[in-house]
XYZ file of N, CA, C and O in Angstrom:
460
model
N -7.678 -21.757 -2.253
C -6.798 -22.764 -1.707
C -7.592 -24.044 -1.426
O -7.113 -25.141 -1.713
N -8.735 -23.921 -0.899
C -9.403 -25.433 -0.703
C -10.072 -26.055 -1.840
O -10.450 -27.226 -1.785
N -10.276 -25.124 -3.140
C -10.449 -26.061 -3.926
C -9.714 -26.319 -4.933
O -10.206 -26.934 -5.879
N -8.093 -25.822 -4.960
C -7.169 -26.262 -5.348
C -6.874 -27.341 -4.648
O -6.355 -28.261 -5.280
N -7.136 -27.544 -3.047
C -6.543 -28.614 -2.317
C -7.275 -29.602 -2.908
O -6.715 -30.416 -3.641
N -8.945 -29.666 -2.603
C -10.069 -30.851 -2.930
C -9.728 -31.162 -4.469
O -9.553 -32.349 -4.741
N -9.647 -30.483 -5.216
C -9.354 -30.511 -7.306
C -8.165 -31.908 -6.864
O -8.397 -33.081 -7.155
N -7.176 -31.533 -6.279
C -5.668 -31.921 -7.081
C -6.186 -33.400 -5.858
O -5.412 -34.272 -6.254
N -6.893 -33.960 -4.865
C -7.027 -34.599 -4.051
C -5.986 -34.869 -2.839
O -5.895 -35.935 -2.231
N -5.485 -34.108 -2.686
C -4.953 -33.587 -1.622
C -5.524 -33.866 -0.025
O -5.054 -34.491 0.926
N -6.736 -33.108 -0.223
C -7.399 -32.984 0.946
C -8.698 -33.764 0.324
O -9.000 -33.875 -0.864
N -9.496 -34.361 1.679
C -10.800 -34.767 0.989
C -11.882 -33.281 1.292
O -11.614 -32.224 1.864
N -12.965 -33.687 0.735
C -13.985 -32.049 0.781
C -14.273 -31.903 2.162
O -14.070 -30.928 2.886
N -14.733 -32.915 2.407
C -15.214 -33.198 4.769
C -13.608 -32.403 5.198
O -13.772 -31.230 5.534
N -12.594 -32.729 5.218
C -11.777 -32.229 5.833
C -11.159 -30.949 5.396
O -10.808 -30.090 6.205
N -10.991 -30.796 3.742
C -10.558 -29.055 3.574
C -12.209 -28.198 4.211
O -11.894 -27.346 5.043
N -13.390 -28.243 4.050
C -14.223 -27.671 4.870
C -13.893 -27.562 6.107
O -13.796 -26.431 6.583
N -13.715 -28.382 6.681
C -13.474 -28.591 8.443
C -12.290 -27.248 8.906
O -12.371 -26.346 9.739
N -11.066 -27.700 7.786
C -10.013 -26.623 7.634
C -10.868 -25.544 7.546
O -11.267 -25.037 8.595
N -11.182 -25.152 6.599
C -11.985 -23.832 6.199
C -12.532 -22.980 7.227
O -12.275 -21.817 7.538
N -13.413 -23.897 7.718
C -14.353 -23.471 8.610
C -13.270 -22.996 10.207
O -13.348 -22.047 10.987
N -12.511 -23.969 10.139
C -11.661 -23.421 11.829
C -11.129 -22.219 11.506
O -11.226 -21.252 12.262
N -10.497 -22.176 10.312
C -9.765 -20.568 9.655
C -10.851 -19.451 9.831
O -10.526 -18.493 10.532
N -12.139 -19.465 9.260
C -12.552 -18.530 9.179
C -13.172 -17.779 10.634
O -13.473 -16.604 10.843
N -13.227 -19.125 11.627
C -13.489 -18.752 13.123
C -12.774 -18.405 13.811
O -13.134 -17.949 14.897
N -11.490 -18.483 13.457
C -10.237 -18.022 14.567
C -10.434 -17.238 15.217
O -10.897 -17.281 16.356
N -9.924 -15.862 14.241
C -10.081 -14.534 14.794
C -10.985 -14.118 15.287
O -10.959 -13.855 16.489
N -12.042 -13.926 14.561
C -13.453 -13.484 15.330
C -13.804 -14.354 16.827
O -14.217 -13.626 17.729
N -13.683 -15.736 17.132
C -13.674 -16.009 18.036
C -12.572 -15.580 19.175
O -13.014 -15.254 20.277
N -11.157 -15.567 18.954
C -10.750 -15.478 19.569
C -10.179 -13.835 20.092
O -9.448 -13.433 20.997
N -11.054 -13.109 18.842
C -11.507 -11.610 19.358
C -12.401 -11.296 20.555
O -12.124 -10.464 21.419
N -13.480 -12.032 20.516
C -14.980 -11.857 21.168
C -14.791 -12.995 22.415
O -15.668 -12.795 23.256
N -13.989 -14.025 22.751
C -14.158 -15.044 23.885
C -12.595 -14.439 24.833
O -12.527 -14.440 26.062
N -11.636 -14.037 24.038
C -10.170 -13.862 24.317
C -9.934 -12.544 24.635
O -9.024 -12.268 25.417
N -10.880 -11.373 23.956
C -10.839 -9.957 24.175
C -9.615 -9.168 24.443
O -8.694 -9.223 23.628
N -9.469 -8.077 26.036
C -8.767 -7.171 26.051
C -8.858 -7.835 27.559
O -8.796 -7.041 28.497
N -8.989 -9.108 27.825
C -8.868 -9.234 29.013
C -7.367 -10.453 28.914
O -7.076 -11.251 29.805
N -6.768 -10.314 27.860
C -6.044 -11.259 27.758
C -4.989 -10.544 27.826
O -5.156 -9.325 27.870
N -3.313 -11.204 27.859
C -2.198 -10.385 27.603
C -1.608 -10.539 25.911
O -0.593 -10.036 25.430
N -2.695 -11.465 25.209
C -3.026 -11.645 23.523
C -3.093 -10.220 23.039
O -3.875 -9.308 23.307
N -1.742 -10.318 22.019
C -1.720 -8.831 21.296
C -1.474 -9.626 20.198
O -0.945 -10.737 20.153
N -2.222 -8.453 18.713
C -1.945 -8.969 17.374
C -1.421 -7.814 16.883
O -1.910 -6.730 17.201
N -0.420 -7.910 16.095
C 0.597 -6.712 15.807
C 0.170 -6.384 14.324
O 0.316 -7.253 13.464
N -0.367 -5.116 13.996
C -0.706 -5.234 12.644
C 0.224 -3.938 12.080
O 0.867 -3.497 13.032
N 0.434 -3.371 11.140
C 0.988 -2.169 10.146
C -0.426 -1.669 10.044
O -1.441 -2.191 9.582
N -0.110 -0.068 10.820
C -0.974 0.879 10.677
C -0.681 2.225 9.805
O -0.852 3.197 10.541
N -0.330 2.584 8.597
C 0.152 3.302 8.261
C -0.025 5.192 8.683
O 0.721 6.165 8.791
N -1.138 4.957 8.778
C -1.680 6.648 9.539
C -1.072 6.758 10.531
O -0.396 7.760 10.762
N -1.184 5.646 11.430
C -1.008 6.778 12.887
C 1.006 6.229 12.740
O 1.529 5.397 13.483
N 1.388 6.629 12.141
C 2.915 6.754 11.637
C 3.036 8.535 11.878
O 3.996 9.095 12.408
N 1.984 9.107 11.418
C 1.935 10.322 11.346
C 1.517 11.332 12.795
O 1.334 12.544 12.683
N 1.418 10.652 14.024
C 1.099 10.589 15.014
C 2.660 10.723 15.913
O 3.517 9.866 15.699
N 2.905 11.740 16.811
C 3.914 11.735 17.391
C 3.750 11.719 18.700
O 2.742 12.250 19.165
N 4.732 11.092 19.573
C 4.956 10.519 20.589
C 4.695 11.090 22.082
O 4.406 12.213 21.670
N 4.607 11.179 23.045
C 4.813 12.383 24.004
C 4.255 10.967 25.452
O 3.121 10.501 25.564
N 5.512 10.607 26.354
C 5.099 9.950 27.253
C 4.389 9.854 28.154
O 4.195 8.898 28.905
N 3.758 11.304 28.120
C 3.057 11.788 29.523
C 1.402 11.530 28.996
O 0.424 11.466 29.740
N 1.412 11.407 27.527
C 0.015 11.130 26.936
C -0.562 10.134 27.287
O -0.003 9.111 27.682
N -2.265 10.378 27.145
C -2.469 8.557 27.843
C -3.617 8.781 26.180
O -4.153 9.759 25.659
N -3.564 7.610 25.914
C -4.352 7.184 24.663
C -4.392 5.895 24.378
O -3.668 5.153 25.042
N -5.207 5.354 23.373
C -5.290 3.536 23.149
C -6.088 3.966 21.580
O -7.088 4.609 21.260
N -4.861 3.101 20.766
C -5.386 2.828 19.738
C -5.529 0.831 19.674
O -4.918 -0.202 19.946
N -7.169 1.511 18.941
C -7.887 -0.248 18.736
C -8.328 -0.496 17.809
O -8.646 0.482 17.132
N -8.567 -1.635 17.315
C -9.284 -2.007 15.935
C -10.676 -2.216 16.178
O -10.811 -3.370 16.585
N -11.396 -1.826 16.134
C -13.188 -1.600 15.834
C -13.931 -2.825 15.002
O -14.542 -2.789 13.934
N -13.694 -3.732 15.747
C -13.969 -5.179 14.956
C -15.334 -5.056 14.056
O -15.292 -5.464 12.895
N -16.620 -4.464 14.614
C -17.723 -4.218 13.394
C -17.950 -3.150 12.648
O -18.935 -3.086 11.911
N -16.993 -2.113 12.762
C -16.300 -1.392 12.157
C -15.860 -1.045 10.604
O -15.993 -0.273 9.655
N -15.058 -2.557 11.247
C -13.386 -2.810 10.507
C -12.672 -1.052 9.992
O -12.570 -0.411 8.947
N -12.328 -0.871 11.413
C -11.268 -0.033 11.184
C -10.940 0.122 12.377
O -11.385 -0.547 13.310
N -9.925 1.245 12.483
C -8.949 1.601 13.637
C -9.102 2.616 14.244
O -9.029 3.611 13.523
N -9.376 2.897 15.770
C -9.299 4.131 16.466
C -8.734 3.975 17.151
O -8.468 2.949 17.776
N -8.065 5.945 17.281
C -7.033 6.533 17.982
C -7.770 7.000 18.826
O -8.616 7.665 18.228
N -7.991 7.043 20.254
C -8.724 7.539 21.374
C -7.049 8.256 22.059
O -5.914 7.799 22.189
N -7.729 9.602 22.363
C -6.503 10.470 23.464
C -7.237 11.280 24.082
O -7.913 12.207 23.635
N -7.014 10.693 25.783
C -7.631 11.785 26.503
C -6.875 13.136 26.808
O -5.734 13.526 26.560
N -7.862 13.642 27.384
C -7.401 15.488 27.532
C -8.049 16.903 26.959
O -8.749 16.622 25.987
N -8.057 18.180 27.200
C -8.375 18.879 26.630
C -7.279 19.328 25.822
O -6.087 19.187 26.096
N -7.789 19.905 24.757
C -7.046 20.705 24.071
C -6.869 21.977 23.084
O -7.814 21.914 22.298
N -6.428 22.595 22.919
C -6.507 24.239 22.592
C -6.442 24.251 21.162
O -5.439 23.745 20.658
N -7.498 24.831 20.258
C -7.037 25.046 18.769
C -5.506 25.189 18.676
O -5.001 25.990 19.461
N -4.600 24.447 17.728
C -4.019 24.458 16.854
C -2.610 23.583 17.700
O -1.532 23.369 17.145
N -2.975 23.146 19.232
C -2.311 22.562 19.899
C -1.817 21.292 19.415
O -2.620 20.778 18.636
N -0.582 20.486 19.644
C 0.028 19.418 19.137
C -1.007 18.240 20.426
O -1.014 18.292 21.656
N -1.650 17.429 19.618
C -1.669 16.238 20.076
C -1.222 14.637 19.656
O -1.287 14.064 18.568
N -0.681 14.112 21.154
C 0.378 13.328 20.602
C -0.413 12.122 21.229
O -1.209 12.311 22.148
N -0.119 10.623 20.595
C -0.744 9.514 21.248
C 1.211 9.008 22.092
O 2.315 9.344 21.664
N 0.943 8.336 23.054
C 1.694 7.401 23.597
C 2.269 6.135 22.885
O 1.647 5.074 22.935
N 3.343 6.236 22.285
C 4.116 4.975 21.879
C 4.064 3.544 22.374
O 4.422 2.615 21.650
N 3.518 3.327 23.886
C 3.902 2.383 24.636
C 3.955 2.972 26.032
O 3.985 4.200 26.118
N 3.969 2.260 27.098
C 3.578 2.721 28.786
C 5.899 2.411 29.086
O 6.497 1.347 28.923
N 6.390 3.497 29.430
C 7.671 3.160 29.901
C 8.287 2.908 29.251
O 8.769 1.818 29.559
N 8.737 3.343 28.213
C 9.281 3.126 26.940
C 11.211 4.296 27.518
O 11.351 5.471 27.857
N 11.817 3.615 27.413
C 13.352 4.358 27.598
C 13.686 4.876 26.284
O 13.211 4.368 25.268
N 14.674 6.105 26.249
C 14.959 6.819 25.034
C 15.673 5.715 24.224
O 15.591 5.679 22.996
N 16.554 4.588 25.127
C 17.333 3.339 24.543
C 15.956 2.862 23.465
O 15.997 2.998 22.242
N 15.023 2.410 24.072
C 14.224 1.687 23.367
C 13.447 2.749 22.111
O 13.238 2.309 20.981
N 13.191 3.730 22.389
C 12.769 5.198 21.581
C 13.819 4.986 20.190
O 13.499 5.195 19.021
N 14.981 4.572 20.631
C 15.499 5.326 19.329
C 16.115 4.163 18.478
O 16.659 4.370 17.394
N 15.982 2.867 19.076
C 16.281 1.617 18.572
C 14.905 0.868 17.738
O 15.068 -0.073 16.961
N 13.464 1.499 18.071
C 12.645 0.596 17.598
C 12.290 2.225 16.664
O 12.076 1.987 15.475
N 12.212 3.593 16.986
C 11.592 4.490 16.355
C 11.752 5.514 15.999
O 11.053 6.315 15.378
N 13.176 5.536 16.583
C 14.383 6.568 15.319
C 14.342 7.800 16.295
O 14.509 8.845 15.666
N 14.150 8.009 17.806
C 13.942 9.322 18.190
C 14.048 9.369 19.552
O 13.248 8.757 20.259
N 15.049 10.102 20.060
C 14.623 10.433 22.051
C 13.772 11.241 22.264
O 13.095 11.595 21.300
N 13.548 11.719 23.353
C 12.255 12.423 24.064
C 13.227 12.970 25.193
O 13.740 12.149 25.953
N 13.574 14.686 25.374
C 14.180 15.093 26.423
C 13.322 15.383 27.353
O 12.180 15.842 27.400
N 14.257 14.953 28.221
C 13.786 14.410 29.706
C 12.429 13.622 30.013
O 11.275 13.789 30.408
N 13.603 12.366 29.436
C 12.071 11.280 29.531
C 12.514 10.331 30.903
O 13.507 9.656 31.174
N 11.379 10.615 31.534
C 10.998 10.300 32.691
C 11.556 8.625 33.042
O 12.012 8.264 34.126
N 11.367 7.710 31.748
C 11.576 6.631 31.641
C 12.573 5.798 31.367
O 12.615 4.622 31.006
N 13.685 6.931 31.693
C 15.362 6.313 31.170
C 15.629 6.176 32.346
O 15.219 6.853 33.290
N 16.583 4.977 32.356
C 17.114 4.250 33.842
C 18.934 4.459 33.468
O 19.374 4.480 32.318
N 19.589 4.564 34.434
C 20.921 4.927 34.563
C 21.472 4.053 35.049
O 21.286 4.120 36.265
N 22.495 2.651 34.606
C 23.403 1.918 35.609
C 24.575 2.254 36.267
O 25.103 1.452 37.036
């Protein structure tokens, strides 16, 4: 893209660089200065943990592993050979919201409110 921009003169080279350069700092900066201390969420498509089922009482945090570059599923607890472990959808999540964003209730979920 910037040297389609600079080619066709569009952009001059000082300024598609300048562009360039803020693009390629975004993220990483605003990973490492902005962190997990922010209320900054980036929403990405994780296809694996699709395969991961729900259970509200679970406590877990999935994160992206920035030097990594990949994704972990952290779930605390013990657990027994061949036992179901489930990560947490979200903190308070209602069966309303369960089955409107993820196709499914949860009986007797703690987190349904009654008007």
């Amino acid at each position: 893209l910037l040297v389609l921009s600079v080619a066709s003169g569009f952009v001059s080279l000082e300024n598609g660089l300048n562009g360039a350069l803020a693009a390629a700092l975004a993220i990483p900066l605003t990973d490492f200065l902005v962190g997990q201390t922010s209320t900054l969420k980036r929403h990405v498509l994780c296809p694996v943990v699709d395969y991961l089922n729900h259970d509200s009482s679970a406590i877990s945090d999935i994160a992206y592993e920035y030097f990594a570059n990949e994704f972990a599923v952290r779930v605390n607890g013990s657990f027994k050979e061949g036992e179901e472990v489930c990560i947490n959808y979200g903190e308070q999540r209602s069966n309303d919201t369960l089955l409107q964003f993820y196709g499914f209730v949860e009986r007797d979920n703690a987190n349904d409110t009654y008007t």
